[in-house]
Amino acid sequence: MAFGEQPAYLRVASDLREQIVNGALPPHTRLPSQARIREQYGVSDTVALEARKVLMAEGLVEGRSGSGTYVRERPVPRRIARSGYRPPSGSSPFRQEQAETGARGTWESRSEQEEAGPEVAARLGITPGDRVMRTHYVFREGGEPMMLSTSWEPLAVTGRTPVMLPEEGPLGGCGVVERMAAIDIVVDNVLEEVGARPGLAEELLALGGVPGHVVMVLERTYYASGRAVETADVVVPADRYRIAYHLSVR
């Protein structure tokens, strides 16, 4: 193979991908069989199989037991708005973000105490083993799972206060900024880092994704006078959503 030339399985995958994108192979159409790919492109069974694996890993096709491999419906990505701080309103940040797009969202959550692992401890500026409140969320839009989130709050900050449980009490579900204000902690800074990686099996199961799908991961940490008071991992399916930021220039 000449320097810079693509391996045969990538060339085959690229041609099939182009047919999917331009509509020559529309959604729900059966992908050419391994034998047909072998004959059409003059490649081996191994190359044909690897090309199909590439398309499956990219989420363009899906296997159906006993039936074959079919082109998947390609969703039109929707926005998840990120707008920084909002004035207290008694409404959760998720509901406010949904309101911006006219959507109606719901969520379910589960909180439990645990010891902070090394990564979470480093993000919160505490010692590994310190107690934290971990809350896991599943967010839905129109009944469809759209986003997962796991947050951690140091019990040294919230323990034995009315806001120790993020989703319970008079300020349950109101968001970190408003909850912290209720215990005289003023959140004045937030750091968000966005990356991407293959989704974990349990994440894709919860989100209705396909093994190998890519997810966006937003690592968010709220600070009050330089002290981290909450950190969270937000997981979003990259093929169905985009994260849109509205930033003030004032």
Short mmCIF file of C-alpha atoms in Angstrom, two decimals:
data_model
loop_
_atom_site.label_atom_id
_atom_site.label_comp_id
_atom_site.label_asym_id
_atom_site.label_seq_id
_atom_site.Cartn_x
_atom_site.Cartn_y
_atom_site.Cartn_z
CA MET A 1 0.00 0.00 0.00
CA ALA A 2 1.44 3.38 -1.01
CA PHE A 3 2.20 5.92 1.70
CA GLY A 4 -0.92 7.93 2.52
CA GLU A 5 -3.26 5.47 0.80
CA GLN A 6 -6.27 4.33 2.85
CA PRO A 7 -6.63 0.65 3.74
CA ALA A 8 -9.13 -1.14 1.52
CA TYR A 9 -11.77 -1.53 4.24
CA LEU A 10 -11.76 2.24 4.87
CA ARG A 11 -12.16 2.98 1.15
CA VAL A 12 -15.16 0.63 1.00
CA ALA A 13 -16.63 2.11 4.16
CA SER A 14 -16.13 5.62 2.78
CA ASP A 15 -18.02 4.81 -0.43
CA LEU A 16 -20.89 3.19 1.46
CA ARG A 17 -20.97 6.09 3.89
CA GLU A 18 -21.29 8.52 0.99
CA GLN A 19 -24.23 6.53 -0.39
CA ILE A 20 -25.92 6.73 3.02
CA VAL A 21 -25.31 10.47 3.37
CA ASN A 22 -26.48 11.37 -0.16
CA GLY A 23 -29.61 9.22 0.10
CA ALA A 24 -28.65 6.51 -2.36
CA LEU A 25 -29.01 4.14 0.59
CA PRO A 26 -31.93 5.73 2.51
CA PRO A 27 -32.91 4.89 6.11
CA HIS A 28 -34.24 1.36 6.69
CA THR A 29 -32.62 0.12 3.46
CA ARG A 30 -30.72 -3.13 3.82
CA LEU A 31 -26.98 -2.69 3.43
CA PRO A 32 -25.42 -4.79 0.65
CA SER A 33 -24.50 -8.22 1.99
CA GLN A 34 -20.92 -9.17 2.74
CA ALA A 35 -20.85 -11.28 -0.45
CA ARG A 36 -22.23 -8.37 -2.51
CA ILE A 37 -19.64 -5.97 -1.10
CA ARG A 38 -16.90 -8.47 -1.85
CA GLU A 39 -18.02 -8.80 -5.46
CA GLN A 40 -18.80 -5.12 -6.06
CA TYR A 41 -15.49 -3.80 -4.71
CA GLY A 42 -13.27 -6.77 -5.51
CA VAL A 43 -12.17 -7.25 -1.92
CA SER A 44 -11.88 -10.14 0.49
CA ASP A 45 -14.50 -11.26 3.01
CA THR A 46 -12.32 -9.82 5.77
CA VAL A 47 -12.25 -6.38 4.12
CA ALA A 48 -16.02 -6.46 3.54
CA LEU A 49 -16.64 -7.40 7.17
CA GLU A 50 -14.33 -4.68 8.50
CA ALA A 51 -16.04 -2.05 6.31
CA ARG A 52 -19.42 -3.01 7.76
CA LYS A 53 -17.96 -2.84 11.27
CA VAL A 54 -16.79 0.72 10.61
CA LEU A 55 -20.28 1.81 9.58
CA MET A 56 -21.79 0.14 12.63
CA ALA A 57 -19.27 1.83 14.94
CA GLU A 58 -20.18 5.17 13.39
CA GLY A 59 -23.85 4.51 14.12
CA LEU A 60 -24.84 4.67 10.45
CA VAL A 61 -26.15 1.10 10.27
CA GLU A 62 -27.54 -1.44 12.70
CA GLY A 63 -27.73 -5.21 12.69
CA ARG A 64 -31.09 -6.92 12.99
CA SER A 65 -31.01 -10.49 14.24
CA GLY A 66 -31.72 -12.95 11.47
CA SER A 67 -32.42 -10.19 8.96
CA GLY A 68 -29.21 -8.38 8.07
CA THR A 69 -27.73 -4.91 8.44
CA TYR A 70 -29.85 -1.82 7.78
CA VAL A 71 -29.26 1.91 7.40
CA ARG A 72 -30.30 3.74 10.55
CA GLU A 73 -32.59 6.76 10.68
CA ARG A 74 -30.34 9.79 11.12
CA PRO A 75 -31.78 12.12 13.77
CA VAL A 76 -31.67 15.89 13.32
CA PRO A 77 -29.56 17.18 16.24
CA ARG A 78 -31.41 19.33 18.76
CA ARG A 79 -29.95 22.00 20.99
CA ILE A 80 -29.27 21.85 24.69
CA ALA A 81 -28.92 25.47 25.78
CA ARG A 82 -26.26 26.53 28.25
CA SER A 83 -26.67 30.11 29.45
CA GLY A 84 -24.67 30.44 32.67
CA TYR A 85 -26.33 31.93 35.70
CA ARG A 86 -30.01 32.74 35.90
CA PRO A 87 -31.86 34.84 38.47
CA PRO A 88 -33.67 32.90 41.20
CA SER A 89 -37.04 31.83 39.84
CA GLY A 90 -38.05 28.72 41.76
CA SER A 91 -37.53 26.75 38.55
CA SER A 92 -34.68 24.33 37.91
CA PRO A 93 -31.97 25.28 35.38
CA PHE A 94 -33.03 22.30 33.25
CA ARG A 95 -36.62 23.56 33.07
CA GLN A 96 -35.42 27.06 32.23
CA GLU A 97 -33.19 25.72 29.46
CA GLN A 98 -36.09 23.65 28.11
CA ALA A 99 -38.35 26.70 28.17
CA GLU A 100 -35.93 28.53 25.85
CA THR A 101 -36.62 25.98 23.12
CA GLY A 102 -40.29 25.46 23.94
CA ALA A 103 -39.70 21.86 25.02
CA ARG A 104 -41.14 20.05 28.02
CA GLY A 105 -38.66 18.05 30.04
CA THR A 106 -38.83 15.79 33.06
CA TRP A 107 -36.23 14.04 35.15
CA GLU A 108 -35.72 11.40 37.78
CA SER A 109 -32.95 11.31 40.37
CA ARG A 110 -31.36 9.19 43.06
CA SER A 111 -29.07 10.52 45.82
CA GLU A 112 -26.78 8.64 48.17
CA GLN A 113 -23.73 9.34 50.31
CA GLU A 114 -20.36 7.88 49.37
CA GLU A 115 -16.63 8.42 49.78
CA ALA A 116 -15.03 10.63 47.14
CA GLY A 117 -12.72 8.83 44.75
CA PRO A 118 -9.41 10.40 43.65
CA GLU A 119 -10.80 12.12 40.52
CA VAL A 120 -13.87 13.59 42.20
CA ALA A 121 -11.78 14.63 45.21
CA ALA A 122 -9.32 16.46 42.95
CA ARG A 123 -12.14 18.33 41.22
CA LEU A 124 -13.68 19.33 44.55
CA GLY A 125 -10.38 20.13 46.24
CA ILE A 126 -11.00 17.64 49.04
CA THR A 127 -9.22 14.54 50.34
CA PRO A 128 -10.00 11.15 48.76
CA GLY A 129 -12.32 9.34 51.12
CA ASP A 130 -14.13 12.49 52.26
CA ARG A 131 -17.89 12.09 52.28
CA VAL A 132 -19.90 13.48 49.37
CA MET A 133 -23.52 13.39 48.25
CA ARG A 134 -23.73 11.77 44.85
CA THR A 135 -26.88 12.35 42.77
CA HIS A 136 -27.58 10.54 39.51
CA TYR A 137 -30.09 12.04 37.06
CA VAL A 138 -31.86 10.85 33.92
CA PHE A 139 -33.36 13.77 31.96
CA ARG A 140 -36.10 13.23 29.40
CA GLU A 141 -37.63 15.28 26.60
CA GLY A 142 -41.07 14.16 25.47
CA GLY A 143 -40.48 10.91 27.35
CA GLU A 144 -37.24 10.20 25.44
CA PRO A 145 -34.01 9.98 27.50
CA MET A 146 -31.80 12.86 26.38
CA MET A 147 -29.15 13.42 29.03
CA LEU A 148 -27.53 11.79 32.06
CA SER A 149 -25.86 13.62 34.91
CA THR A 150 -23.98 12.60 38.03
CA SER A 151 -23.18 15.31 40.55
CA TRP A 152 -21.11 15.31 43.73
CA GLU A 153 -21.34 17.83 46.59
CA PRO A 154 -18.99 17.82 49.62
CA LEU A 155 -20.92 17.03 52.78
CA ALA A 156 -18.48 19.34 54.56
CA VAL A 157 -20.42 22.10 52.74
CA THR A 158 -24.00 20.83 52.66
CA GLY A 159 -24.12 18.21 55.41
CA ARG A 160 -26.69 18.85 58.17
CA THR A 161 -28.25 21.69 56.14
CA PRO A 162 -31.70 21.93 54.51
CA VAL A 163 -30.09 21.49 51.05
CA MET A 164 -28.09 18.33 51.77
CA LEU A 165 -30.34 16.37 49.39
CA PRO A 166 -30.40 18.25 46.04
CA GLU A 167 -33.88 17.09 45.01
CA GLU A 168 -35.68 17.19 48.36
CA GLY A 169 -36.88 19.91 50.71
CA PRO A 170 -38.19 23.41 49.92
CA LEU A 171 -35.38 24.08 47.42
CA GLY A 172 -35.29 20.63 45.87
CA GLY A 173 -34.60 20.86 42.13
CA CYS A 174 -33.84 24.60 42.17
CA GLY A 175 -30.23 24.24 41.06
CA VAL A 176 -26.86 24.67 42.72
CA VAL A 177 -26.68 28.49 42.70
CA GLU A 178 -30.01 29.00 44.44
CA ARG A 179 -29.55 26.11 46.87
CA MET A 180 -26.12 27.32 47.97
CA ALA A 181 -27.43 30.86 48.42
CA ALA A 182 -29.93 29.45 50.91
CA ILE A 183 -27.04 28.42 53.19
CA ASP A 184 -25.18 31.73 52.66
CA ILE A 185 -22.75 30.44 50.05
CA VAL A 186 -22.46 32.68 47.00
CA VAL A 187 -21.54 30.83 43.81
CA ASP A 188 -19.46 33.24 41.74
CA ASN A 189 -17.78 31.08 39.10
CA VAL A 190 -18.42 27.95 37.06
CA LEU A 191 -16.05 25.94 34.88
CA GLU A 192 -17.36 23.73 32.09
CA GLU A 193 -15.15 21.50 29.94
CA VAL A 194 -16.68 19.63 26.99
CA GLY A 195 -15.15 16.50 25.51
CA ALA A 196 -16.23 13.39 23.62
CA ARG A 197 -15.70 9.66 23.99
CA PRO A 198 -17.40 6.35 23.16
CA GLY A 199 -20.40 5.87 25.44
CA LEU A 200 -20.17 3.32 28.23
CA ALA A 201 -22.51 0.34 27.90
CA GLU A 202 -24.71 1.43 30.80
CA GLU A 203 -24.89 5.01 29.47
CA LEU A 204 -25.97 3.92 26.00
CA LEU A 205 -28.51 1.53 27.49
CA ALA A 206 -30.05 4.40 29.50
CA LEU A 207 -29.96 6.80 26.53
CA GLY A 208 -31.24 4.36 23.93
CA GLY A 209 -28.00 4.41 21.94
CA VAL A 210 -26.10 1.79 20.00
CA PRO A 211 -22.80 0.25 21.23
CA GLY A 212 -19.93 2.35 19.90
CA HIS A 213 -21.90 5.59 19.75
CA VAL A 214 -20.08 8.73 20.79
CA VAL A 215 -21.28 10.84 23.70
CA MET A 216 -20.39 14.38 24.69
CA VAL A 217 -19.27 14.74 28.29
CA LEU A 218 -19.55 18.09 30.02
CA GLU A 219 -17.51 18.35 33.23
CA ARG A 220 -18.95 21.18 35.31
CA THR A 221 -17.74 22.59 38.62
CA TYR A 222 -19.33 25.41 40.61
CA TYR A 223 -17.10 27.59 42.83
CA ALA A 224 -17.72 30.01 45.70
CA SER A 225 -14.74 32.27 46.44
CA GLY A 226 -12.41 29.70 44.88
CA ARG A 227 -13.88 26.72 46.75
CA ALA A 228 -15.59 24.00 44.72
CA VAL A 229 -19.09 23.35 46.05
CA GLU A 230 -20.35 20.96 43.36
CA THR A 231 -18.98 19.05 40.40
CA ALA A 232 -20.86 17.02 37.82
CA ASP A 233 -20.49 14.92 34.69
CA VAL A 234 -23.23 15.54 32.11
CA VAL A 235 -23.49 12.93 29.33
CA VAL A 236 -25.31 13.72 26.06
CA PRO A 237 -25.67 11.52 22.92
CA ALA A 238 -23.62 13.28 20.26
CA ASP A 239 -25.74 12.13 17.33
CA ARG A 240 -28.97 13.60 18.74
CA TYR A 241 -27.94 16.80 20.50
CA ARG A 242 -25.65 19.82 20.33
CA ILE A 243 -24.59 21.91 23.31
CA ALA A 244 -25.20 25.59 22.55
CA TYR A 245 -23.70 28.35 24.71
CA HIS A 246 -25.21 31.82 25.14
CA LEU A 247 -22.46 33.97 26.63
CA SER A 248 -22.73 37.58 27.71
CA VAL A 249 -20.06 39.98 26.39
CA ARG A 250 -20.72 42.61 29.04
#
